Structure formats: structure tokens, C-alpha cells
mmCIF file with all atom_site columns, C-alpha atoms and ligand atoms in Angstrom:
data_model
loop_
_atom_site.group_PDB
_atom_site.id
_atom_site.type_symbol
_atom_site.label_atom_id
_atom_site.label_alt_id
_atom_site.label_comp_id
_atom_site.label_asym_id
_atom_site.label_entity_id
_atom_site.label_seq_id
_atom_site.pdbx_PDB_ins_code
_atom_site.Cartn_x
_atom_site.Cartn_y
_atom_site.Cartn_z
_atom_site.occupancy
_atom_site.B_iso_or_equiv
_atom_site.pdbx_formal_charge
_atom_site.auth_seq_id
_atom_site.auth_comp_id
_atom_site.auth_asym_id
_atom_site.auth_atom_id
_atom_site.pdbx_PDB_model_num
ATOM   1   C CA . MET A 1 1   ? -144.440 -56.905 23.633 1.00 89.00 ? 26  MET A CA 1
ATOM   2   C CA . ILE A 1 2   ? -144.657 -60.534 22.663 1.00 94.00 ? 27  ILE A CA 1
ATOM   3   C CA . THR A 1 3   ? -147.634 -62.770 22.004 1.00 97.00 ? 28  THR A CA 1
ATOM   4   C CA . ILE A 1 4   ? -147.378 -66.519 22.258 1.00 98.00 ? 29  ILE A CA 1
ATOM   5   C CA . ALA A 1 5   ? -150.106 -68.623 20.673 1.00 98.00 ? 30  ALA A CA 1
ATOM   6   C CA . LEU A 1 6   ? -150.481 -72.126 22.072 1.00 98.00 ? 31  LEU A CA 1
ATOM   7   C CA . ASP A 1 7   ? -153.070 -74.419 20.520 1.00 98.00 ? 32  ASP A CA 1
ATOM   8   C CA . GLY A 1 8   ? -153.963 -78.061 20.819 1.00 96.00 ? 33  GLY A CA 1
ATOM   9   C CA . PRO A 1 9   ? -156.753 -80.557 21.509 1.00 95.00 ? 34  PRO A CA 1
ATOM   10  C CA . ALA A 1 10  ? -158.432 -81.328 24.840 1.00 89.00 ? 35  ALA A CA 1
ATOM   11  C CA . ALA A 1 11  ? -156.123 -82.831 27.495 1.00 88.00 ? 36  ALA A CA 1
ATOM   12  C CA . SER A 1 12  ? -152.970 -82.273 25.443 1.00 92.00 ? 37  SER A CA 1
ATOM   13  C CA . GLY A 1 13  ? -151.139 -80.671 28.384 1.00 90.00 ? 38  GLY A CA 1
ATOM   14  C CA . LYS A 1 14  ? -151.247 -77.192 26.827 1.00 93.00 ? 39  LYS A CA 1
ATOM   15  C CA . GLY A 1 15  ? -152.735 -75.578 29.939 1.00 92.00 ? 40  GLY A CA 1
ATOM   16  C CA . THR A 1 16  ? -149.926 -76.743 32.213 1.00 92.00 ? 41  THR A CA 1
ATOM   17  C CA . LEU A 1 17  ? -147.376 -75.729 29.614 1.00 96.00 ? 42  LEU A CA 1
ATOM   18  C CA . ALA A 1 18  ? -148.957 -72.290 29.146 1.00 97.00 ? 43  ALA A CA 1
ATOM   19  C CA . ARG A 1 19  ? -148.939 -71.570 32.890 1.00 97.00 ? 44  ARG A CA 1
ATOM   20  C CA . ARG A 1 20  ? -145.286 -72.545 33.224 1.00 97.00 ? 45  ARG A CA 1
ATOM   21  C CA . LEU A 1 21  ? -144.263 -70.447 30.225 1.00 98.00 ? 46  LEU A CA 1
ATOM   22  C CA . ALA A 1 22  ? -146.251 -67.430 31.472 1.00 98.00 ? 47  ALA A CA 1
ATOM   23  C CA . ALA A 1 23  ? -144.508 -67.660 34.860 1.00 98.00 ? 48  ALA A CA 1
ATOM   24  C CA . LYS A 1 24  ? -141.050 -68.014 33.315 1.00 97.00 ? 49  LYS A CA 1
ATOM   25  C CA . TYR A 1 25  ? -141.403 -65.101 30.882 1.00 97.00 ? 50  TYR A CA 1
ATOM   26  C CA . GLY A 1 26  ? -143.551 -62.842 33.088 1.00 97.00 ? 51  GLY A CA 1
ATOM   27  C CA . LEU A 1 27  ? -146.457 -62.757 30.635 1.00 98.00 ? 52  LEU A CA 1
ATOM   28  C CA . HIS A 1 28  ? -150.199 -62.520 31.161 1.00 98.00 ? 53  HIS A CA 1
ATOM   29  C CA . HIS A 1 29  ? -151.930 -65.826 30.532 1.00 98.00 ? 54  HIS A CA 1
ATOM   30  C CA . LEU A 1 30  ? -155.406 -66.514 29.222 1.00 98.00 ? 55  LEU A CA 1
ATOM   31  C CA . ASP A 1 31  ? -156.831 -70.014 28.921 1.00 97.00 ? 56  ASP A CA 1
ATOM   32  C CA . THR A 1 32  ? -159.370 -69.217 26.193 1.00 98.00 ? 57  THR A CA 1
ATOM   33  C CA . GLY A 1 33  ? -161.136 -72.543 26.793 1.00 96.00 ? 58  GLY A CA 1
ATOM   34  C CA . LEU A 1 34  ? -162.376 -70.988 30.033 1.00 97.00 ? 59  LEU A CA 1
ATOM   35  C CA . THR A 1 35  ? -164.160 -68.254 28.064 1.00 98.00 ? 60  THR A CA 1
ATOM   36  C CA . TYR A 1 36  ? -166.176 -70.844 26.095 1.00 98.00 ? 61  TYR A CA 1
ATOM   37  C CA . ARG A 1 37  ? -166.722 -72.816 29.306 1.00 97.00 ? 62  ARG A CA 1
ATOM   38  C CA . ALA A 1 38  ? -168.031 -69.700 31.107 1.00 98.00 ? 63  ALA A CA 1
ATOM   39  C CA . VAL A 1 39  ? -170.604 -69.063 28.379 1.00 98.00 ? 64  VAL A CA 1
ATOM   40  C CA . ALA A 1 40  ? -171.752 -72.696 28.539 1.00 98.00 ? 65  ALA A CA 1
ATOM   41  C CA . LYS A 1 41  ? -171.910 -72.632 32.351 1.00 98.00 ? 66  LYS A CA 1
ATOM   42  C CA . ALA A 1 42  ? -173.940 -69.405 32.373 1.00 98.00 ? 67  ALA A CA 1
ATOM   43  C CA . LEU A 1 43  ? -176.485 -70.990 30.013 1.00 98.00 ? 68  LEU A CA 1
ATOM   44  C CA . LEU A 1 44  ? -176.620 -74.232 32.018 1.00 97.00 ? 69  LEU A CA 1
ATOM   45  C CA . ASP A 1 45  ? -177.054 -72.351 35.304 1.00 97.00 ? 70  ASP A CA 1
ATOM   46  C CA . LYS A 1 46  ? -179.969 -70.391 33.879 1.00 98.00 ? 71  LYS A CA 1
ATOM   47  C CA . GLY A 1 47  ? -181.555 -73.504 32.421 1.00 98.00 ? 72  GLY A CA 1
ATOM   48  C CA . LEU A 1 48  ? -181.200 -72.090 28.900 1.00 98.00 ? 73  LEU A CA 1
ATOM   49  C CA . PRO A 1 49  ? -180.534 -74.186 25.775 1.00 97.00 ? 74  PRO A CA 1
ATOM   50  C CA . LEU A 1 50  ? -176.936 -74.545 24.553 1.00 97.00 ? 75  LEU A CA 1
ATOM   51  C CA . ASP A 1 51  ? -177.769 -74.105 20.886 1.00 95.00 ? 76  ASP A CA 1
ATOM   52  C CA . ASP A 1 52  ? -179.641 -70.778 20.792 1.00 97.00 ? 77  ASP A CA 1
ATOM   53  C CA . GLU A 1 53  ? -177.153 -68.408 19.167 1.00 97.00 ? 78  GLU A CA 1
ATOM   54  C CA . VAL A 1 54  ? -178.872 -65.188 20.274 1.00 97.00 ? 79  VAL A CA 1
ATOM   55  C CA . LEU A 1 55  ? -178.880 -66.217 23.932 1.00 98.00 ? 80  LEU A CA 1
ATOM   56  C CA . ALA A 1 56  ? -175.330 -67.604 23.805 1.00 98.00 ? 81  ALA A CA 1
ATOM   57  C CA . GLU A 1 57  ? -173.999 -64.485 22.072 1.00 98.00 ? 82  GLU A CA 1
ATOM   58  C CA . ARG A 1 58  ? -175.563 -62.331 24.777 1.00 98.00 ? 83  ARG A CA 1
ATOM   59  C CA . GLU A 1 59  ? -173.734 -64.326 27.476 1.00 98.00 ? 84  GLU A CA 1
ATOM   60  C CA . ALA A 1 60  ? -170.482 -64.096 25.506 1.00 98.00 ? 85  ALA A CA 1
ATOM   61  C CA . GLY A 1 61  ? -170.807 -60.319 25.176 1.00 98.00 ? 86  GLY A CA 1
ATOM   62  C CA . ALA A 1 62  ? -171.437 -59.921 28.911 1.00 98.00 ? 87  ALA A CA 1
ATOM   63  C CA . LEU A 1 63  ? -168.470 -62.085 29.949 1.00 98.00 ? 88  LEU A CA 1
ATOM   64  C CA . ASP A 1 64  ? -165.884 -60.517 32.267 1.00 97.00 ? 89  ASP A CA 1
ATOM   65  C CA . LEU A 1 65  ? -162.477 -62.139 31.713 1.00 97.00 ? 90  LEU A CA 1
ATOM   66  C CA . ALA A 1 66  ? -161.357 -61.070 35.200 1.00 95.00 ? 91  ALA A CA 1
ATOM   67  C CA . ALA A 1 67  ? -164.100 -63.191 36.764 1.00 96.00 ? 92  ALA A CA 1
ATOM   68  C CA . LEU A 1 68  ? -163.183 -66.558 35.195 1.00 97.00 ? 93  LEU A CA 1
ATOM   69  C CA . ASP A 1 69  ? -162.997 -69.226 37.892 1.00 96.00 ? 94  ASP A CA 1
ATOM   70  C CA . ARG A 1 70  ? -160.898 -72.151 36.683 1.00 94.00 ? 95  ARG A CA 1
ATOM   71  C CA . LYS A 1 71  ? -161.956 -74.485 39.464 1.00 92.00 ? 96  LYS A CA 1
ATOM   72  C CA . VAL A 1 72  ? -165.667 -74.083 38.819 1.00 95.00 ? 97  VAL A CA 1
ATOM   73  C CA . LEU A 1 73  ? -165.269 -74.180 35.034 1.00 96.00 ? 98  LEU A CA 1
ATOM   74  C CA . SER A 1 74  ? -162.932 -77.197 34.847 1.00 89.00 ? 99  SER A CA 1
ATOM   75  C CA . VAL A 1 75  ? -165.698 -79.723 35.496 1.00 85.00 ? 100 VAL A CA 1
ATOM   76  C CA . HIS A 1 76  ? -165.828 -82.311 32.720 1.00 80.00 ? 101 HIS A CA 1
ATOM   77  C CA . GLY A 1 77  ? -169.474 -81.702 31.742 1.00 85.00 ? 102 GLY A CA 1
ATOM   78  C CA . VAL A 1 78  ? -168.817 -77.994 31.252 1.00 94.00 ? 103 VAL A CA 1
ATOM   79  C CA . GLY A 1 79  ? -166.065 -78.806 28.732 1.00 90.00 ? 104 GLY A CA 1
ATOM   80  C CA . GLU A 1 80  ? -168.462 -80.886 26.696 1.00 88.00 ? 105 GLU A CA 1
ATOM   81  C CA . ALA A 1 81  ? -171.073 -78.072 26.779 1.00 95.00 ? 106 ALA A CA 1
ATOM   82  C CA . ALA A 1 82  ? -168.356 -75.544 25.856 1.00 96.00 ? 107 ALA A CA 1
ATOM   83  C CA . SER A 1 83  ? -167.473 -77.409 22.681 1.00 92.00 ? 108 SER A CA 1
ATOM   84  C CA . ARG A 1 84  ? -171.161 -77.139 21.698 1.00 94.00 ? 109 ARG A CA 1
ATOM   85  C CA . VAL A 1 85  ? -171.438 -73.369 22.219 1.00 96.00 ? 110 VAL A CA 1
ATOM   86  C CA . ALA A 1 86  ? -168.053 -72.949 20.491 1.00 96.00 ? 111 ALA A CA 1
ATOM   87  C CA . VAL A 1 87  ? -169.515 -73.917 17.097 1.00 95.00 ? 112 VAL A CA 1
ATOM   88  C CA . MET A 1 88  ? -171.607 -70.697 16.957 1.00 97.00 ? 113 MET A CA 1
ATOM   89  C CA . PRO A 1 89  ? -169.952 -67.858 14.996 1.00 97.00 ? 114 PRO A CA 1
ATOM   90  C CA . GLY A 1 90  ? -171.705 -65.146 17.067 1.00 97.00 ? 115 GLY A CA 1
ATOM   91  C CA . VAL A 1 91  ? -170.222 -66.559 20.276 1.00 98.00 ? 116 VAL A CA 1
ATOM   92  C CA . ARG A 1 92  ? -166.760 -66.822 18.731 1.00 98.00 ? 117 ARG A CA 1
ATOM   93  C CA . ARG A 1 93  ? -166.889 -63.236 17.424 1.00 98.00 ? 118 ARG A CA 1
ATOM   94  C CA . ALA A 1 94  ? -167.730 -61.831 20.856 1.00 98.00 ? 119 ALA A CA 1
ATOM   95  C CA . LEU A 1 95  ? -165.119 -63.911 22.686 1.00 98.00 ? 120 LEU A CA 1
ATOM   96  C CA . VAL A 1 96  ? -162.339 -63.383 20.132 1.00 98.00 ? 121 VAL A CA 1
ATOM   97  C CA . GLU A 1 97  ? -162.745 -59.601 20.532 1.00 98.00 ? 122 GLU A CA 1
ATOM   98  C CA . LYS A 1 98  ? -162.142 -59.920 24.281 1.00 98.00 ? 123 LYS A CA 1
ATOM   99  C CA . GLN A 1 99  ? -159.254 -62.350 23.766 1.00 98.00 ? 124 GLN A CA 1
ATOM   100 C CA . ARG A 1 100 ? -157.512 -59.938 21.366 1.00 98.00 ? 125 ARG A CA 1
ATOM   101 C CA . ALA A 1 101 ? -157.890 -57.069 23.827 1.00 98.00 ? 126 ALA A CA 1
ATOM   102 C CA . PHE A 1 102 ? -156.297 -59.276 26.489 1.00 98.00 ? 127 PHE A CA 1
ATOM   103 C CA . ALA A 1 103 ? -153.382 -60.146 24.177 1.00 98.00 ? 128 ALA A CA 1
ATOM   104 C CA . SER A 1 104 ? -152.608 -56.479 23.550 1.00 97.00 ? 129 SER A CA 1
ATOM   105 C CA . ARG A 1 105 ? -151.818 -55.646 27.197 1.00 95.00 ? 130 ARG A CA 1
ATOM   106 C CA . PRO A 1 106 ? -148.121 -54.991 27.904 1.00 95.00 ? 131 PRO A CA 1
ATOM   107 C CA . PRO A 1 107 ? -145.735 -56.721 28.450 1.00 95.00 ? 132 PRO A CA 1
ATOM   108 C CA . GLY A 1 108 ? -147.433 -59.400 26.338 1.00 96.00 ? 133 GLY A CA 1
ATOM   109 C CA . ALA A 1 109 ? -149.385 -62.574 26.795 1.00 98.00 ? 134 ALA A CA 1
ATOM   110 C CA . ILE A 1 110 ? -149.635 -66.245 26.188 1.00 98.00 ? 135 ILE A CA 1
ATOM   111 C CA . LEU A 1 111 ? -153.041 -67.447 25.066 1.00 98.00 ? 136 LEU A CA 1
ATOM   112 C CA . ASP A 1 112 ? -153.920 -71.106 24.854 1.00 98.00 ? 137 ASP A CA 1
ATOM   113 C CA . GLY A 1 113 ? -156.845 -72.580 22.964 1.00 97.00 ? 138 GLY A CA 1
ATOM   114 C CA . ARG A 1 114 ? -157.784 -74.056 19.602 1.00 96.00 ? 139 ARG A CA 1
ATOM   115 C CA . ASP A 1 115 ? -157.613 -71.120 17.163 1.00 97.00 ? 140 ASP A CA 1
ATOM   116 C CA . ILE A 1 116 ? -155.101 -68.710 18.674 1.00 98.00 ? 141 ILE A CA 1
ATOM   117 C CA . GLY A 1 117 ? -152.428 -69.115 15.974 1.00 98.00 ? 142 GLY A CA 1
ATOM   118 C CA . THR A 1 118 ? -154.940 -69.292 13.136 1.00 97.00 ? 143 THR A CA 1
ATOM   119 C CA . VAL A 1 119 ? -157.611 -66.696 14.061 1.00 98.00 ? 144 VAL A CA 1
ATOM   120 C CA . VAL A 1 120 ? -157.170 -64.815 17.354 1.00 98.00 ? 145 VAL A CA 1
ATOM   121 C CA . CYS A 1 121 ? -153.494 -63.836 17.049 1.00 98.00 ? 146 CYS A CA 1
ATOM   122 C CA . PRO A 1 122 ? -152.360 -64.822 13.538 1.00 98.00 ? 147 PRO A CA 1
ATOM   123 C CA . ASP A 1 123 ? -149.376 -62.447 13.767 1.00 97.00 ? 148 ASP A CA 1
ATOM   124 C CA . ALA A 1 124 ? -148.016 -63.965 16.994 1.00 98.00 ? 149 ALA A CA 1
ATOM   125 C CA . PRO A 1 125 ? -144.226 -64.348 16.636 1.00 97.00 ? 150 PRO A CA 1
ATOM   126 C CA . VAL A 1 126 ? -144.290 -67.701 18.433 1.00 98.00 ? 151 VAL A CA 1
ATOM   127 C CA . LYS A 1 127 ? -146.916 -70.333 17.677 1.00 98.00 ? 152 LYS A CA 1
ATOM   128 C CA . LEU A 1 128 ? -146.903 -73.705 19.347 1.00 98.00 ? 153 LEU A CA 1
ATOM   129 C CA . TYR A 1 129 ? -149.209 -76.632 18.652 1.00 98.00 ? 154 TYR A CA 1
ATOM   130 C CA . VAL A 1 130 ? -149.240 -79.227 21.400 1.00 96.00 ? 155 VAL A CA 1
ATOM   131 C CA . THR A 1 131 ? -150.718 -82.578 20.639 1.00 95.00 ? 156 THR A CA 1
ATOM   132 C CA . ALA A 1 132 ? -150.719 -86.231 21.723 1.00 95.00 ? 157 ALA A CA 1
ATOM   133 C CA . SER A 1 133 ? -152.618 -89.305 20.611 1.00 96.00 ? 158 SER A CA 1
ATOM   134 C CA . ALA A 1 134 ? -156.204 -89.601 21.868 1.00 96.00 ? 159 ALA A CA 1
ATOM   135 C CA . ALA A 1 135 ? -155.211 -92.706 23.867 1.00 96.00 ? 160 ALA A CA 1
ATOM   136 C CA . VAL A 1 136 ? -152.400 -90.878 25.669 1.00 95.00 ? 161 VAL A CA 1
ATOM   137 C CA . ARG A 1 137 ? -154.610 -87.858 26.413 1.00 95.00 ? 162 ARG A CA 1
ATOM   138 C CA . ALA A 1 138 ? -157.442 -90.052 27.720 1.00 95.00 ? 163 ALA A CA 1
ATOM   139 C CA . GLU A 1 139 ? -155.002 -91.926 29.952 1.00 95.00 ? 164 GLU A CA 1
ATOM   140 C CA . ARG A 1 140 ? -153.672 -88.667 31.405 1.00 91.00 ? 165 ARG A CA 1
ATOM   141 C CA . ARG A 1 141 ? -157.178 -87.427 32.094 1.00 90.00 ? 166 ARG A CA 1
ATOM   142 C CA . TRP A 1 142 ? -158.112 -90.770 33.671 1.00 93.00 ? 167 TRP A CA 1
ATOM   143 C CA . LYS A 1 143 ? -155.050 -90.736 35.962 1.00 92.00 ? 168 LYS A CA 1
ATOM   144 C CA . GLU A 1 144 ? -155.787 -87.153 36.975 1.00 87.00 ? 169 GLU A CA 1
ATOM   145 C CA . ILE A 1 145 ? -159.365 -87.985 38.001 1.00 88.00 ? 170 ILE A CA 1
ATOM   146 C CA . VAL A 1 146 ? -158.382 -91.183 39.840 1.00 92.00 ? 171 VAL A CA 1
ATOM   147 C CA . SER A 1 147 ? -155.481 -89.479 41.654 1.00 93.00 ? 172 SER A CA 1
ATOM   148 C CA . GLN A 1 148 ? -157.961 -86.919 42.985 1.00 87.00 ? 173 GLN A CA 1
ATOM   149 C CA . GLY A 1 149 ? -160.064 -89.753 44.407 1.00 91.00 ? 174 GLY A CA 1
ATOM   150 C CA . GLY A 1 150 ? -162.648 -89.658 41.621 1.00 87.00 ? 175 GLY A CA 1
ATOM   151 C CA . GLU A 1 151 ? -164.115 -92.552 39.688 1.00 90.00 ? 176 GLU A CA 1
ATOM   152 C CA . ALA A 1 152 ? -163.702 -92.823 35.970 1.00 89.00 ? 177 ALA A CA 1
ATOM   153 C CA . GLU A 1 153 ? -163.800 -95.423 33.259 1.00 94.00 ? 178 GLU A CA 1
ATOM   154 C CA . TYR A 1 154 ? -160.998 -95.212 30.722 1.00 96.00 ? 179 TYR A CA 1
ATOM   155 C CA . ALA A 1 155 ? -163.162 -96.308 27.768 1.00 97.00 ? 180 ALA A CA 1
ATOM   156 C CA . GLN A 1 156 ? -165.707 -93.609 28.576 1.00 95.00 ? 181 GLN A CA 1
ATOM   157 C CA . ILE A 1 157 ? -163.021 -90.912 28.801 1.00 93.00 ? 182 ILE A CA 1
ATOM   158 C CA . LEU A 1 158 ? -161.454 -92.020 25.516 1.00 96.00 ? 183 LEU A CA 1
ATOM   159 C CA . ALA A 1 159 ? -164.871 -91.832 23.833 1.00 95.00 ? 184 ALA A CA 1
ATOM   160 C CA . ASP A 1 160 ? -165.378 -88.308 25.270 1.00 92.00 ? 185 ASP A CA 1
ATOM   161 C CA . VAL A 1 161 ? -161.956 -87.148 24.067 1.00 93.00 ? 186 VAL A CA 1
ATOM   162 C CA . GLU A 1 162 ? -162.636 -88.515 20.585 1.00 95.00 ? 187 GLU A CA 1
ATOM   163 C CA . ARG A 1 163 ? -166.081 -86.909 20.406 1.00 93.00 ? 188 ARG A CA 1
ATOM   164 C CA . ARG A 1 164 ? -164.685 -83.550 21.504 1.00 91.00 ? 189 ARG A CA 1
ATOM   165 C CA . ASP A 1 165 ? -161.847 -83.791 18.947 1.00 94.00 ? 190 ASP A CA 1
ATOM   166 C CA . ALA A 1 166 ? -164.356 -84.529 16.192 1.00 94.00 ? 191 ALA A CA 1
ATOM   167 C CA . ARG A 1 167 ? -166.467 -81.491 17.132 1.00 92.00 ? 192 ARG A CA 1
ATOM   168 C CA . ASP A 1 168 ? -163.462 -79.145 17.518 1.00 92.00 ? 193 ASP A CA 1
ATOM   169 C CA . ILE A 1 169 ? -161.804 -80.282 14.267 1.00 95.00 ? 194 ILE A CA 1
ATOM   170 C CA . GLY A 1 170 ? -164.998 -80.587 12.249 1.00 94.00 ? 195 GLY A CA 1
ATOM   171 C CA . ARG A 1 171 ? -166.711 -77.263 12.944 1.00 94.00 ? 196 ARG A CA 1
ATOM   172 C CA . ALA A 1 172 ? -166.951 -74.775 10.075 1.00 95.00 ? 197 ALA A CA 1
ATOM   173 C CA . ASP A 1 173 ? -165.859 -71.657 12.007 1.00 95.00 ? 198 ASP A CA 1
ATOM   174 C CA . SER A 1 174 ? -162.251 -71.638 13.273 1.00 95.00 ? 199 SER A CA 1
ATOM   175 C CA . PRO A 1 175 ? -161.711 -75.408 13.475 1.00 95.00 ? 200 PRO A CA 1
ATOM   176 C CA . LEU A 1 176 ? -158.864 -76.822 15.528 1.00 95.00 ? 201 LEU A CA 1
ATOM   177 C CA . ARG A 1 177 ? -155.777 -77.058 13.347 1.00 95.00 ? 202 ARG A CA 1
ATOM   178 C CA . PRO A 1 178 ? -152.124 -76.015 13.550 1.00 97.00 ? 203 PRO A CA 1
ATOM   179 C CA . ALA A 1 179 ? -151.197 -72.697 11.924 1.00 97.00 ? 204 ALA A CA 1
ATOM   180 C CA . GLU A 1 180 ? -148.829 -73.201 8.988  1.00 97.00 ? 205 GLU A CA 1
ATOM   181 C CA . ASP A 1 181 ? -145.998 -71.582 10.932 1.00 97.00 ? 206 ASP A CA 1
ATOM   182 C CA . ALA A 1 182 ? -146.663 -73.359 14.248 1.00 98.00 ? 207 ALA A CA 1
ATOM   183 C CA . HIS A 1 183 ? -144.005 -75.502 15.927 1.00 97.00 ? 208 HIS A CA 1
ATOM   184 C CA . LEU A 1 184 ? -145.443 -78.945 16.638 1.00 96.00 ? 209 LEU A CA 1
ATOM   185 C CA . LEU A 1 185 ? -144.866 -80.496 20.060 1.00 96.00 ? 210 LEU A CA 1
ATOM   186 C CA . ASP A 1 186 ? -146.127 -84.071 20.219 1.00 94.00 ? 211 ASP A CA 1
ATOM   187 C CA . THR A 1 187 ? -146.298 -85.023 23.887 1.00 92.00 ? 212 THR A CA 1
ATOM   188 C CA . SER A 1 188 ? -147.191 -88.686 23.195 1.00 91.00 ? 213 SER A CA 1
ATOM   189 C CA . GLU A 1 189 ? -143.525 -89.524 23.506 1.00 86.00 ? 214 GLU A CA 1
ATOM   190 C CA . MET A 1 190 ? -142.240 -86.363 25.165 1.00 89.00 ? 215 MET A CA 1
ATOM   191 C CA . ASP A 1 191 ? -142.809 -85.542 28.823 1.00 87.00 ? 216 ASP A CA 1
ATOM   192 C CA . ILE A 1 192 ? -144.057 -82.124 29.889 1.00 86.00 ? 217 ILE A CA 1
ATOM   193 C CA . GLU A 1 193 ? -140.558 -81.058 31.004 1.00 93.00 ? 218 GLU A CA 1
ATOM   194 C CA . THR A 1 194 ? -139.101 -81.768 27.559 1.00 95.00 ? 219 THR A CA 1
ATOM   195 C CA . ALA A 1 195 ? -142.042 -79.972 25.905 1.00 94.00 ? 220 ALA A CA 1
ATOM   196 C CA . PHE A 1 196 ? -141.414 -76.984 28.190 1.00 96.00 ? 221 PHE A CA 1
ATOM   197 C CA . GLN A 1 197 ? -137.686 -76.863 27.403 1.00 97.00 ? 222 GLN A CA 1
ATOM   198 C CA . THR A 1 198 ? -138.394 -77.163 23.667 1.00 97.00 ? 223 THR A CA 1
ATOM   199 C CA . ALA A 1 199 ? -140.961 -74.356 23.818 1.00 97.00 ? 224 ALA A CA 1
ATOM   200 C CA . CYS A 1 200 ? -138.411 -72.163 25.648 1.00 98.00 ? 225 CYS A CA 1
ATOM   201 C CA . VAL A 1 201 ? -135.919 -72.625 22.811 1.00 97.00 ? 226 VAL A CA 1
ATOM   202 C CA . TYR A 1 202 ? -138.483 -71.279 20.297 1.00 97.00 ? 227 TYR A CA 1
ATOM   203 C CA . ILE A 1 203 ? -139.479 -68.378 22.559 1.00 97.00 ? 228 ILE A CA 1
ATOM   204 C CA . ASP A 1 204 ? -135.881 -67.422 23.365 1.00 97.00 ? 229 ASP A CA 1
ATOM   205 C CA . ALA A 1 205 ? -135.115 -67.361 19.645 1.00 96.00 ? 230 ALA A CA 1
ATOM   206 C CA . ALA A 1 206 ? -138.081 -65.027 19.026 1.00 94.00 ? 231 ALA A CA 1
ATOM   207 C CA . LEU A 1 207 ? -136.961 -62.765 21.881 1.00 92.00 ? 232 LEU A CA 1
ATOM   208 C CA . GLY A 1 208 ? -133.447 -62.706 20.417 1.00 89.00 ? 233 GLY A CA 1
ATOM   209 C CA . HIS A 1 209 ? -131.867 -64.401 23.453 1.00 83.00 ? 234 HIS A CA 1
HETATM 210 O O1 . LIG B 2 .   ? -159.506 -76.276 26.260 1.00 62.45 ? 5   LIG B O1 1
HETATM 211 P P1 . LIG B 2 .   ? -160.859 -76.596 26.887 1.00 62.45 ? 5   LIG B P1 1
HETATM 212 O O2 . LIG B 2 .   ? -161.116 -78.069 27.070 1.00 62.45 ? 5   LIG B O2 1
HETATM 213 O O3 . LIG B 2 .   ? -161.084 -75.834 28.135 1.00 62.45 ? 5   LIG B O3 1
HETATM 214 O O4 . LIG B 2 .   ? -161.939 -76.059 25.814 1.00 62.45 ? 5   LIG B O4 1
HETATM 215 C C1 . LIG B 2 .   ? -163.316 -76.286 25.964 1.00 62.45 ? 5   LIG B C1 1
HETATM 216 C C2 . LIG B 2 .   ? -163.999 -76.145 24.613 1.00 62.45 ? 5   LIG B C2 1
HETATM 217 O O5 . LIG B 2 .   ? -163.991 -74.782 24.197 1.00 62.45 ? 5   LIG B O5 1
HETATM 218 C C3 . LIG B 2 .   ? -163.356 -76.916 23.471 1.00 62.45 ? 5   LIG B C3 1
HETATM 219 O O6 . LIG B 2 .   ? -163.887 -78.197 23.322 1.00 62.45 ? 5   LIG B O6 1
HETATM 220 C C4 . LIG B 2 .   ? -163.633 -76.072 22.255 1.00 62.45 ? 5   LIG B C4 1
HETATM 221 C C5 . LIG B 2 .   ? -163.794 -74.683 22.793 1.00 62.45 ? 5   LIG B C5 1
HETATM 222 N N1 . LIG B 2 .   ? -162.661 -73.790 22.493 1.00 62.45 ? 5   LIG B N1 1
HETATM 223 C C6 . LIG B 2 .   ? -162.641 -73.196 21.266 1.00 62.45 ? 5   LIG B C6 1
HETATM 224 O O7 . LIG B 2 .   ? -163.488 -73.484 20.424 1.00 62.45 ? 5   LIG B O7 1
HETATM 225 N N2 . LIG B 2 .   ? -161.682 -72.287 20.956 1.00 62.45 ? 5   LIG B N2 1
HETATM 226 C C7 . LIG B 2 .   ? -160.729 -71.969 21.851 1.00 62.45 ? 5   LIG B C7 1
HETATM 227 N N3 . LIG B 2 .   ? -159.793 -71.063 21.518 1.00 62.45 ? 5   LIG B N3 1
HETATM 228 C C8 . LIG B 2 .   ? -160.712 -72.607 23.108 1.00 62.45 ? 5   LIG B C8 1
HETATM 229 C C9 . LIG B 2 .   ? -161.691 -73.531 23.410 1.00 62.45 ? 5   LIG B C9 1
#
């Protein structure tokens, strides 16, 4: 059994990295951002407010991790709404319980998010913190949208990334920050392949390879 905690800000490349690592090591993978996104989407779909803790906690408690649909939940506006529901301790409590249960399934799991190394799985033997400058992350997001035929304005995306960082870093409950024992991977100057190879070195060492 091994647990790998992978944290980092929005658009840092942690999702891609987590999927590749899960495939290589044969581990379950949970993108915990999707759990916050699903709660936000459920509230939006029902026309309910995003800041009512009782309602949001109810949605979090009813969430089925097996039903998370990445395609539907990846929409930009849902990410923004997710960072708003994620400030509520009741929502976090309900989702963290489900995330921990997921992490305990053999043969082990990789969870990516904001607070995996600090709160959800503080005993994980491998903790990675993937980051990049806001400008680099906004540029990646912009290229992704444009390459899919979408329209986007770089300045707008940069402003969104910065606002989301401020909310994720500034919240009182489980703010985004690297665990003290996390390995830092700054992808501003490192491509995803190099980040992947570096992460493998840390994981192999933990597995005793
Ligand atoms: O990684 P993402 O963009 O899908 O995350 C969406 C929001 O969910 C993010 O802005 C903050 C919140 N989140 C969180 O608070 N804790 C996590 N472990 C994962 C995501």
C-alpha cells in the first residue's frame, strides 16, 4: 500500500502528472478538485446559492465518487464556483472523509488537490508539490482553450488564475500550501516530462526500488 499526495495551484499540470503516475504505478487516482467541482455544479444546477453551508454540506455528503464526470466538471466556471464552496469547513469535512476512504483502497492511490499532503493524507510517504508562476499557468490554460477551438483572452485568464490562487491560499480552513516534507516541482522551467521523471525518482525511492 502506498499513498502519493500531489498538491499544487490551478493549472499547474498536477492533473496530467497524477494520471501518468497512476498509470505507471498501477494506483487508483482521485482528482479531489472534481469533488469540490461536483458540489458546486450540483448547487448551480439546482439554482441554489454557493455560500449556504447547510445546503452545500448536504450535497457534499450525498456525493458519489464513482459518478464524477471529468468532462462535465472541467468547465472553467465550475472551477471558480468550486473554489467558493471549498472555503466552507462543513463541505471540506464531508469530502475529506470520502477522499480518505478512497486513499485506503489497496493497492494504494494517488490523490491530487490542494491539501492532500497537509490534511487529507498527512502520513503519505511521498508528497509532491507542483507549481509554476501564474503567468506560465495562465499561458498553458490559454493555449489549451485556443487549441480546442475556443476563444479566450490571456489577460482575463491570468486574472482568473490569480483570483483563484488568492482564494485557495487565503482561506482559513486547509489553505493551499506545501507540506513541510513535500518535494517541490516547479514546472515554470521544467517540462511535464522532466517533472514526471523527477516524481518517479522520489516514488521509486519510497518503494525501495
Ligand atoms: O484543481 P481544481 O481546479 O479542479 O480545483 C477546483 C477548486 O476546488 C479549487 O479552486 C479549490 C478547491 N479544492 C480544494 O479546496 N481542495 C482540494 N483538495 C482540491 C480542490
